[in-house]
Amino acid sequence: MDSRSVVFLEIMIGIAVVGLAAFAGFLLSRYLSRRGDGATAEAKAAASPWYAFVPALALLIVIAALLIWQLAPPVSLEAGDGGWREQPRAFLFMLVMLAAGAIGLVAFLALLVSRRGDWAGGRTSVPAPAAASEATTVETPAAARLLAPLLLGLAFLVLCWVYVPREVQYTMMSQLIYPASLAVALVLLFDKAMRAWSVKGPGANLREWMFCDAITFLLILGYLNLLGVRAGEAYAALVCDFVAIILFFLTFWILDRKLTRYRFLVAHGYLILLPILWLIWRVVQAVPEPEVVSWWSTFWPFLILAVVFFFLEIIALLGARETDRHLVPAVKDGVFLALYAILLLVAMPEASG
């Protein structure tokens, strides 16, 4: 079996193992939440099997250690070894399969979380609202509000593909789109800081601030990554950069403006997609790899860390009975972002003199 087949098989096994671990954690939390079948409905609602978080945390840490141990040797990324990473089509195929497996797993877990209310005892029927007249104020659906900016973004991409040369695309992205996005992000942070009212508790606000600051800092790193290549006429990663900006604003909006309990799960999902998108960006842009690079400077540590805490967030959502308890999740998010910052410091290249 060649190196390409071995690495592909390891990735598929890793995805399967993590999926099974998440499913096992889900079954464990379900079992613990149903341990008092003879209790009243109010007692069941008040019960919070928080200790289901501990074995799930231990299980996922062990799996993450095994993945690091198995994936570290083949991902040395040494140049000139004649391996499959020097074949762009094979590398892109691996990325597409990895992204497809992650998206399918996320969709399945999101379905489990959305159906949690049905399994716990059924949802109460909500009467249909009366037909609104012209004078009645109605809420515009979120999909309709997002449609206009998405159509504008699609028109921008079509314009660049059809008319704008690559050198001008790079100039627009580096001198217009990214700086404007960073300016809007700072305005959003300032607006959030100046807001004296909130229907959310202090724990939820703390979690939102941690993630909003973190993803804004990562947007700045994305801009520095673009400036570092100085592509000019060789610029070919317009779609990746534009998708990264769109995902940033979508994640920030969900974190800051929505009240759903799943907004922090969306933030973790964004941090899963970001390293995959960065790797696709480097492949499409044909960025040369250094002769020898540490495994800790690749996308694998960031991806594994984000996946582990994504599953921990799902386990916390499945085990929590009250929506206003954010102390333990805030500690978990603080640990996650601290580890993420350490990985960034380790992966940071030396400054060129």
mmCIF file of C-alpha atoms in Angstrom:
data_model
loop_
_atom_site.group_PDB
_atom_site.id
_atom_site.type_symbol
_atom_site.label_atom_id
_atom_site.label_comp_id
_atom_site.label_asym_id
_atom_site.label_seq_id
_atom_site.Cartn_x
_atom_site.Cartn_y
_atom_site.Cartn_z
ATOM 1 C CA MET A 1 0.000 0.000 0.000
ATOM 2 C CA ASP A 2 1.458 3.373 -1.014
ATOM 3 C CA SER A 3 1.744 6.438 1.230
ATOM 4 C CA ARG A 4 -1.340 8.094 -0.261
ATOM 5 C CA SER A 5 -3.544 5.117 0.572
ATOM 6 C CA VAL A 6 -2.110 4.829 4.063
ATOM 7 C CA VAL A 7 -2.721 8.481 4.936
ATOM 8 C CA PHE A 8 -6.208 8.438 3.398
ATOM 9 C CA LEU A 9 -7.055 5.321 5.406
ATOM 10 C CA GLU A 10 -5.728 6.909 8.604
ATOM 11 C CA ILE A 11 -7.851 10.011 8.064
ATOM 12 C CA MET A 12 -11.004 7.993 7.449
ATOM 13 C CA ILE A 13 -10.302 5.852 10.527
ATOM 14 C CA GLY A 14 -9.730 8.989 12.598
ATOM 15 C CA ILE A 15 -13.050 10.498 11.478
ATOM 16 C CA ALA A 16 -14.850 7.238 12.231
ATOM 17 C CA VAL A 17 -13.257 6.942 15.679
ATOM 18 C CA VAL A 18 -14.151 10.510 16.622
ATOM 19 C CA GLY A 19 -17.709 9.987 15.368
ATOM 20 C CA LEU A 20 -18.068 6.824 17.423
ATOM 21 C CA ALA A 21 -16.655 8.621 20.470
ATOM 22 C CA ALA A 22 -19.199 11.413 20.084
ATOM 23 C CA PHE A 23 -21.983 8.843 19.707
ATOM 24 C CA ALA A 24 -20.773 7.011 22.822
ATOM 25 C CA GLY A 25 -20.748 10.264 24.765
ATOM 26 C CA PHE A 26 -24.262 10.981 23.544
ATOM 27 C CA LEU A 27 -25.486 7.555 24.682
ATOM 28 C CA LEU A 28 -23.801 8.055 28.050
ATOM 29 C CA SER A 29 -25.456 11.411 28.645
ATOM 30 C CA ARG A 30 -28.813 9.970 27.535
ATOM 31 C CA TYR A 31 -28.463 7.076 29.954
ATOM 32 C CA LEU A 32 -27.571 9.343 32.844
ATOM 33 C CA SER A 33 -30.394 11.758 32.073
ATOM 34 C CA ARG A 34 -32.922 8.902 32.092
ATOM 35 C CA ARG A 35 -31.716 7.265 35.273
ATOM 36 C CA GLY A 36 -34.706 8.659 37.188
ATOM 37 C CA ASP A 37 -37.571 7.361 35.079
ATOM 38 C CA GLY A 38 -39.867 7.237 38.098
ATOM 39 C CA ALA A 39 -39.356 10.900 38.927
ATOM 40 C CA THR A 40 -41.738 13.636 37.965
ATOM 41 C CA ALA A 41 -41.357 15.690 34.812
ATOM 42 C CA GLU A 42 -40.268 18.720 36.852
ATOM 43 C CA ALA A 43 -37.531 16.716 38.557
ATOM 44 C CA LYS A 44 -36.279 15.395 35.231
ATOM 45 C CA ALA A 45 -36.188 18.901 33.801
ATOM 46 C CA ALA A 46 -34.196 20.131 36.791
ATOM 47 C CA ALA A 47 -31.722 17.242 36.587
ATOM 48 C CA SER A 48 -28.437 18.107 34.906
ATOM 49 C CA PRO A 49 -26.061 15.199 34.363
ATOM 50 C CA TRP A 50 -23.013 17.451 34.387
ATOM 51 C CA TYR A 51 -20.744 14.562 35.340
ATOM 52 C CA ALA A 52 -21.340 13.038 31.873
ATOM 53 C CA PHE A 53 -18.911 15.737 30.743
ATOM 54 C CA VAL A 54 -15.988 14.180 32.633
ATOM 55 C CA PRO A 55 -15.807 10.711 30.986
ATOM 56 C CA ALA A 56 -16.518 12.253 27.598
ATOM 57 C CA LEU A 57 -13.651 14.706 28.107
ATOM 58 C CA ALA A 58 -11.290 11.898 29.091
ATOM 59 C CA LEU A 59 -12.353 9.778 26.119
ATOM 60 C CA LEU A 60 -11.854 12.552 23.591
ATOM 61 C CA ILE A 61 -8.480 13.535 25.057
ATOM 62 C CA VAL A 62 -7.280 9.952 24.663
ATOM 63 C CA ILE A 63 -8.533 9.849 21.075
ATOM 64 C CA ALA A 64 -6.864 13.180 20.290
ATOM 65 C CA ALA A 65 -3.562 11.862 21.682
ATOM 66 C CA LEU A 66 -3.857 8.738 19.542
ATOM 67 C CA LEU A 67 -4.598 10.815 16.437
ATOM 68 C CA ILE A 68 -1.575 13.022 17.104
ATOM 69 C CA TRP A 69 0.615 9.954 17.591
ATOM 70 C CA GLN A 70 -0.600 8.334 14.396
ATOM 71 C CA LEU A 71 -0.639 11.417 12.178
ATOM 72 C CA ALA A 72 2.542 13.131 13.306
ATOM 73 C CA PRO A 73 5.052 10.802 11.555
ATOM 74 C CA PRO A 74 3.574 10.894 8.025
ATOM 75 C CA VAL A 75 2.946 14.644 8.056
ATOM 76 C CA SER A 76 6.572 15.693 8.130
ATOM 77 C CA LEU A 77 6.060 17.608 4.858
ATOM 78 C CA GLU A 78 9.661 17.248 3.805
ATOM 79 C CA ALA A 79 10.209 18.573 0.322
ATOM 80 C CA GLY A 80 11.482 16.384 -2.456
ATOM 81 C CA ASP A 81 10.352 13.096 -0.963
ATOM 82 C CA GLY A 82 8.327 12.242 -4.058
ATOM 83 C CA GLY A 83 5.246 11.527 -1.957
ATOM 84 C CA TRP A 84 1.635 12.086 -2.787
ATOM 85 C CA ARG A 85 1.635 15.619 -1.287
ATOM 86 C CA GLU A 86 3.575 16.797 -4.325
ATOM 87 C CA GLN A 87 0.617 15.764 -6.507
ATOM 88 C CA PRO A 88 -1.983 18.583 -6.303
ATOM 89 C CA ARG A 89 -4.914 16.469 -7.513
ATOM 90 C CA ALA A 90 -4.324 13.792 -4.890
ATOM 91 C CA PHE A 91 -3.900 16.399 -2.185
ATOM 92 C CA LEU A 92 -7.115 18.178 -3.150
ATOM 93 C CA PHE A 93 -8.937 14.853 -3.222
ATOM 94 C CA MET A 94 -7.831 14.187 0.346
ATOM 95 C CA LEU A 95 -9.025 17.651 1.413
ATOM 96 C CA VAL A 96 -12.406 17.236 -0.273
ATOM 97 C CA MET A 97 -12.932 13.848 1.375
ATOM 98 C CA LEU A 98 -11.912 15.265 4.746
ATOM 99 C CA ALA A 99 -14.265 18.232 4.388
ATOM 100 C CA ALA A 100 -17.124 15.996 3.200
ATOM 101 C CA GLY A 101 -16.700 13.664 6.163
ATOM 102 C CA ALA A 102 -16.557 16.581 8.611
ATOM 103 C CA ILE A 103 -19.629 18.271 7.097
ATOM 104 C CA GLY A 104 -21.612 15.026 7.144
ATOM 105 C CA LEU A 105 -20.664 14.376 10.757
ATOM 106 C CA VAL A 106 -21.539 17.934 11.778
ATOM 107 C CA ALA A 107 -24.913 17.692 10.015
ATOM 108 C CA PHE A 108 -25.711 14.418 11.774
ATOM 109 C CA LEU A 109 -24.755 15.828 15.181
ATOM 110 C CA ALA A 110 -26.756 18.989 14.528
ATOM 111 C CA LEU A 111 -29.771 16.800 13.769
ATOM 112 C CA LEU A 112 -29.283 14.955 17.062
ATOM 113 C CA VAL A 113 -29.128 18.220 18.987
ATOM 114 C CA SER A 114 -32.180 19.680 17.206
ATOM 115 C CA ARG A 115 -34.236 16.556 17.967
ATOM 116 C CA ARG A 116 -33.225 16.497 21.620
ATOM 117 C CA GLY A 117 -36.479 18.150 22.694
ATOM 118 C CA ASP A 118 -38.543 15.510 20.908
ATOM 119 C CA TRP A 119 -36.680 12.656 22.619
ATOM 120 C CA ALA A 120 -36.880 14.294 26.049
ATOM 121 C CA GLY A 121 -40.673 14.375 26.046
ATOM 122 C CA GLY A 122 -42.079 15.881 22.919
ATOM 123 C CA ARG A 123 -42.492 19.453 21.829
ATOM 124 C CA THR A 124 -45.560 21.433 22.641
ATOM 125 C CA SER A 125 -47.571 22.541 19.703
ATOM 126 C CA VAL A 126 -47.351 26.247 18.944
ATOM 127 C CA PRO A 127 -50.481 27.856 17.556
ATOM 128 C CA ALA A 128 -50.124 29.340 14.119
ATOM 129 C CA PRO A 129 -49.904 33.134 14.160
ATOM 130 C CA ALA A 130 -52.745 35.110 12.735
ATOM 131 C CA ALA A 131 -52.405 36.594 9.282
ATOM 132 C CA ALA A 132 -50.561 39.888 9.511
ATOM 133 C CA SER A 133 -52.069 43.009 8.048
ATOM 134 C CA GLU A 134 -50.125 45.794 6.394
ATOM 135 C CA ALA A 135 -49.963 47.745 9.674
ATOM 136 C CA THR A 136 -48.698 44.772 11.666
ATOM 137 C CA THR A 137 -44.969 44.569 12.349
ATOM 138 C CA VAL A 138 -43.559 41.200 11.413
ATOM 139 C CA GLU A 139 -40.033 39.831 11.738
ATOM 140 C CA THR A 140 -38.179 39.293 8.500
ATOM 141 C CA PRO A 141 -36.693 35.775 8.343
ATOM 142 C CA ALA A 142 -32.951 35.572 8.783
ATOM 143 C CA ALA A 143 -32.570 33.817 5.419
ATOM 144 C CA ALA A 144 -34.231 36.741 3.637
ATOM 145 C CA ARG A 145 -31.995 39.253 5.431
ATOM 146 C CA LEU A 146 -28.868 37.345 4.430
ATOM 147 C CA LEU A 147 -29.915 36.852 0.835
ATOM 148 C CA ALA A 148 -29.087 40.389 -0.353
ATOM 149 C CA PRO A 149 -25.439 40.483 0.864
ATOM 150 C CA LEU A 150 -24.880 36.927 -0.385
ATOM 151 C CA LEU A 151 -26.161 37.902 -3.834
ATOM 152 C CA LEU A 152 -23.826 40.905 -3.808
ATOM 153 C CA GLY A 153 -20.929 38.622 -2.907
ATOM 154 C CA LEU A 154 -21.856 36.234 -5.706
ATOM 155 C CA ALA A 155 -21.968 39.137 -8.156
ATOM 156 C CA PHE A 156 -18.487 40.195 -6.997
ATOM 157 C CA LEU A 157 -17.099 36.702 -7.592
ATOM 158 C CA VAL A 158 -18.670 36.485 -11.052
ATOM 159 C CA LEU A 159 -17.235 39.905 -11.938
ATOM 160 C CA CYS A 160 -13.746 38.798 -10.884
ATOM 161 C CA TRP A 161 -13.982 35.514 -12.814
ATOM 162 C CA VAL A 162 -15.264 37.135 -16.005
ATOM 163 C CA TYR A 163 -13.535 40.493 -16.207
ATOM 164 C CA VAL A 164 -10.993 41.338 -13.489
ATOM 165 C CA PRO A 165 -7.416 40.070 -14.060
ATOM 166 C CA ARG A 166 -5.687 38.245 -11.232
ATOM 167 C CA GLU A 167 -3.309 41.051 -10.398
ATOM 168 C CA VAL A 168 -6.239 43.423 -9.902
ATOM 169 C CA GLN A 169 -8.050 40.738 -7.892
ATOM 170 C CA TYR A 170 -5.108 40.578 -5.510
ATOM 171 C CA THR A 171 -5.031 44.372 -5.245
ATOM 172 C CA MET A 172 -8.752 44.530 -4.484
ATOM 173 C CA MET A 173 -8.549 41.776 -1.891
ATOM 174 C CA SER A 174 -5.449 43.151 -0.154
ATOM 175 C CA GLN A 175 -6.303 46.855 -0.323
ATOM 176 C CA LEU A 176 -10.121 46.939 -0.335
ATOM 177 C CA ILE A 177 -11.979 43.810 0.796
ATOM 178 C CA TYR A 178 -9.799 42.751 3.739
ATOM 179 C CA PRO A 179 -9.203 46.288 5.139
ATOM 180 C CA ALA A 180 -12.924 47.083 4.847
ATOM 181 C CA SER A 181 -13.800 43.791 6.565
ATOM 182 C CA LEU A 182 -11.399 44.519 9.417
ATOM 183 C CA ALA A 183 -12.875 48.007 9.798
ATOM 184 C CA VAL A 184 -16.407 46.595 9.975
ATOM 185 C CA ALA A 185 -15.255 43.964 12.481
ATOM 186 C CA LEU A 186 -13.827 46.691 14.740
ATOM 187 C CA VAL A 187 -17.104 48.623 14.460
ATOM 188 C CA LEU A 188 -19.023 45.484 15.471
ATOM 189 C CA LEU A 189 -16.734 44.980 18.473
ATOM 190 C CA PHE A 190 -17.101 48.644 19.470
ATOM 191 C CA ASP A 191 -20.888 48.401 19.153
ATOM 192 C CA LYS A 192 -20.893 45.303 21.338
ATOM 193 C CA ALA A 193 -18.723 47.039 23.948
ATOM 194 C CA MET A 194 -20.922 50.152 24.052
ATOM 195 C CA ARG A 195 -24.165 48.195 24.421
ATOM 196 C CA ALA A 196 -25.424 48.844 27.958
ATOM 197 C CA TRP A 197 -28.402 46.470 27.724
ATOM 198 C CA SER A 198 -28.509 42.753 27.134
ATOM 199 C CA VAL A 199 -30.988 39.915 27.628
ATOM 200 C CA LYS A 200 -28.092 37.474 28.034
ATOM 201 C CA GLY A 201 -26.409 36.574 31.276
ATOM 202 C CA PRO A 202 -22.824 37.526 32.199
ATOM 203 C CA GLY A 203 -21.554 34.015 31.484
ATOM 204 C CA ALA A 204 -22.985 34.039 27.964
ATOM 205 C CA ASN A 205 -21.573 37.522 27.331
ATOM 206 C CA LEU A 206 -18.142 36.384 28.492
ATOM 207 C CA ARG A 207 -18.228 33.425 26.100
ATOM 208 C CA GLU A 208 -19.345 35.660 23.236
ATOM 209 C CA TRP A 209 -16.537 38.128 23.895
ATOM 210 C CA MET A 210 -13.919 35.379 23.931
ATOM 211 C CA PHE A 211 -15.042 33.962 20.600
ATOM 212 C CA CYS A 212 -15.643 37.354 18.923
ATOM 213 C CA ASP A 213 -12.158 38.553 19.880
ATOM 214 C CA ALA A 214 -10.622 35.246 18.793
ATOM 215 C CA ILE A 215 -12.216 35.099 15.343
ATOM 216 C CA THR A 216 -11.431 38.791 14.741
ATOM 217 C CA PHE A 217 -7.786 38.120 15.566
ATOM 218 C CA LEU A 218 -7.818 35.158 13.161
ATOM 219 C CA LEU A 219 -9.236 37.451 10.472
ATOM 220 C CA ILE A 220 -6.214 39.713 10.998
ATOM 221 C CA LEU A 221 -3.932 36.682 10.632
ATOM 222 C CA GLY A 222 -5.720 35.804 7.385
ATOM 223 C CA TYR A 223 -4.953 39.281 6.067
ATOM 224 C CA LEU A 224 -1.290 38.923 7.028
ATOM 225 C CA ASN A 225 -1.252 35.537 5.313
ATOM 226 C CA LEU A 226 -2.505 37.183 2.114
ATOM 227 C CA LEU A 227 0.067 39.984 2.285
ATOM 228 C CA GLY A 228 2.861 37.505 2.920
ATOM 229 C CA VAL A 229 2.613 35.738 -0.431
ATOM 230 C CA ARG A 230 2.638 38.915 -2.585
ATOM 231 C CA ALA A 231 0.982 36.926 -5.333
ATOM 232 C CA GLY A 232 0.182 39.626 -7.881
ATOM 233 C CA GLU A 233 -0.540 37.988 -11.235
ATOM 234 C CA ALA A 234 -0.207 34.525 -9.647
ATOM 235 C CA TYR A 235 -3.117 35.136 -7.264
ATOM 236 C CA ALA A 236 -5.612 32.263 -7.550
ATOM 237 C CA ALA A 237 -7.215 31.990 -4.097
ATOM 238 C CA LEU A 238 -9.873 34.682 -4.395
ATOM 239 C CA VAL A 239 -12.733 32.291 -3.579
ATOM 240 C CA CYS A 240 -11.012 30.964 -0.440
ATOM 241 C CA ASP A 241 -10.347 34.461 0.900
ATOM 242 C CA PHE A 242 -13.869 35.632 0.130
ATOM 243 C CA VAL A 243 -15.475 32.562 1.701
ATOM 244 C CA ALA A 244 -13.358 33.039 4.822
ATOM 245 C CA ILE A 245 -14.602 36.644 5.163
ATOM 246 C CA ILE A 246 -18.238 35.626 4.626
ATOM 247 C CA LEU A 247 -17.949 32.851 7.225
ATOM 248 C CA PHE A 248 -16.407 35.311 9.675
ATOM 249 C CA PHE A 249 -19.296 37.784 9.453
ATOM 250 C CA LEU A 250 -21.883 35.004 9.571
ATOM 251 C CA THR A 251 -20.293 33.537 12.698
ATOM 252 C CA PHE A 252 -19.952 36.953 14.359
ATOM 253 C CA TRP A 253 -23.600 37.762 13.632
ATOM 254 C CA ILE A 254 -24.824 34.467 15.083
ATOM 255 C CA LEU A 255 -22.668 34.897 18.195
ATOM 256 C CA ASP A 256 -23.598 38.507 18.851
ATOM 257 C CA ARG A 257 -27.185 38.824 17.638
ATOM 258 C CA LYS A 258 -28.833 35.442 18.112
ATOM 259 C CA LEU A 259 -30.147 33.895 21.306
ATOM 260 C CA THR A 260 -29.937 30.265 20.270
ATOM 261 C CA ARG A 261 -27.992 27.909 22.537
ATOM 262 C CA TYR A 262 -26.231 26.547 19.464
ATOM 263 C CA ARG A 263 -24.412 29.780 18.578
ATOM 264 C CA PHE A 264 -21.254 28.624 20.370
ATOM 265 C CA LEU A 265 -21.439 25.347 18.473
ATOM 266 C CA VAL A 266 -21.417 27.420 15.271
ATOM 267 C CA ALA A 267 -18.283 29.207 16.499
ATOM 268 C CA HIS A 268 -16.543 25.876 17.108
ATOM 269 C CA GLY A 269 -17.639 24.704 13.642
ATOM 270 C CA TYR A 270 -16.132 27.849 12.123
ATOM 271 C CA LEU A 271 -12.821 27.089 13.828
ATOM 272 C CA ILE A 272 -12.957 23.572 12.353
ATOM 273 C CA LEU A 273 -13.487 24.859 8.821
ATOM 274 C CA LEU A 274 -10.852 27.597 9.079
ATOM 275 C CA PRO A 275 -7.689 25.414 9.057
ATOM 276 C CA ILE A 276 -9.137 23.259 6.255
ATOM 277 C CA LEU A 277 -9.859 26.409 4.243
ATOM 278 C CA TRP A 278 -6.347 27.685 4.960
ATOM 279 C CA LEU A 279 -4.834 24.449 3.674
ATOM 280 C CA ILE A 280 -6.949 24.580 0.516
ATOM 281 C CA TRP A 281 -5.823 28.194 0.109
ATOM 282 C CA ARG A 282 -2.161 27.169 0.183
ATOM 283 C CA VAL A 283 -2.717 24.316 -2.284
ATOM 284 C CA VAL A 284 -4.651 26.477 -4.737
ATOM 285 C CA GLN A 285 -2.138 29.296 -4.407
ATOM 286 C CA ALA A 286 0.739 26.788 -4.805
ATOM 287 C CA VAL A 287 2.613 28.194 -1.816
ATOM 288 C CA PRO A 288 5.994 26.429 -1.606
ATOM 289 C CA GLU A 289 6.594 24.478 1.583
ATOM 290 C CA PRO A 290 9.863 24.857 3.475
ATOM 291 C CA GLU A 291 12.316 22.007 3.272
ATOM 292 C CA VAL A 292 11.565 20.811 6.791
ATOM 293 C CA VAL A 293 8.603 21.984 8.841
ATOM 294 C CA SER A 294 7.440 20.819 12.242
ATOM 295 C CA TRP A 295 4.155 18.957 12.491
ATOM 296 C CA TRP A 296 3.026 21.586 14.990
ATOM 297 C CA SER A 297 3.239 24.195 12.225
ATOM 298 C CA THR A 298 0.715 22.356 10.051
ATOM 299 C CA PHE A 299 -3.056 22.568 10.181
ATOM 300 C CA TRP A 300 -3.455 19.241 12.017
ATOM 301 C CA PRO A 301 -3.055 20.465 15.640
ATOM 302 C CA PHE A 302 -5.593 23.250 15.089
ATOM 303 C CA LEU A 303 -8.058 20.915 13.390
ATOM 304 C CA ILE A 304 -7.800 18.193 16.045
ATOM 305 C CA LEU A 305 -8.135 20.698 18.900
ATOM 306 C CA ALA A 306 -11.183 22.334 17.286
ATOM 307 C CA VAL A 307 -12.847 18.971 16.602
ATOM 308 C CA VAL A 308 -12.330 17.762 20.184
ATOM 309 C CA PHE A 309 -13.860 20.887 21.717
ATOM 310 C CA PHE A 310 -16.637 20.875 19.120
ATOM 311 C CA PHE A 311 -17.709 17.477 20.435
ATOM 312 C CA LEU A 312 -17.328 18.657 24.020
ATOM 313 C CA GLU A 313 -19.694 21.526 23.250
ATOM 314 C CA ILE A 314 -22.210 19.056 21.817
ATOM 315 C CA ILE A 315 -21.932 16.902 24.942
ATOM 316 C CA ALA A 316 -22.444 19.986 27.110
ATOM 317 C CA LEU A 317 -25.555 20.914 25.119
ATOM 318 C CA LEU A 318 -26.972 17.412 25.399
ATOM 319 C CA GLY A 319 -26.311 17.223 29.126
ATOM 320 C CA ALA A 320 -27.390 20.731 30.119
ATOM 321 C CA ARG A 321 -30.973 21.227 31.291
ATOM 322 C CA GLU A 322 -30.856 24.959 31.859
ATOM 323 C CA THR A 323 -29.906 27.513 29.224
ATOM 324 C CA ASP A 324 -28.566 30.169 31.628
ATOM 325 C CA ARG A 325 -25.697 28.149 33.072
ATOM 326 C CA HIS A 326 -22.501 29.204 31.348
ATOM 327 C CA LEU A 327 -19.837 28.957 34.058
ATOM 328 C CA VAL A 328 -18.467 25.517 33.153
ATOM 329 C CA PRO A 329 -18.775 26.145 29.378
ATOM 330 C CA ALA A 330 -16.971 29.477 29.854
ATOM 331 C CA VAL A 331 -14.094 27.692 31.593
ATOM 332 C CA LYS A 332 -14.038 25.112 28.789
ATOM 333 C CA ASP A 333 -13.937 27.857 26.145
ATOM 334 C CA GLY A 334 -11.181 29.654 28.040
ATOM 335 C CA VAL A 335 -9.071 26.491 28.100
ATOM 336 C CA PHE A 336 -9.746 25.932 24.396
ATOM 337 C CA LEU A 337 -8.746 29.446 23.349
ATOM 338 C CA ALA A 338 -5.654 29.326 25.575
ATOM 339 C CA LEU A 339 -4.535 26.088 23.901
ATOM 340 C CA TYR A 340 -5.319 27.597 20.505
ATOM 341 C CA ALA A 341 -3.160 30.634 21.311
ATOM 342 C CA ILE A 342 -0.304 28.358 22.378
ATOM 343 C CA LEU A 343 -0.541 26.480 19.075
ATOM 344 C CA LEU A 344 -0.425 29.786 17.206
ATOM 345 C CA LEU A 345 2.722 30.798 19.085
ATOM 346 C CA VAL A 346 4.355 27.446 18.362
ATOM 347 C CA ALA A 347 3.399 27.550 14.675
ATOM 348 C CA MET A 348 4.478 31.180 14.168
ATOM 349 C CA PRO A 349 7.379 31.398 11.718
ATOM 350 C CA GLU A 350 10.479 33.343 12.624
ATOM 351 C CA ALA A 351 10.422 36.959 11.580
ATOM 352 C CA SER A 352 12.542 37.637 8.563
ATOM 353 C CA GLY A 353 15.216 40.166 9.178
#
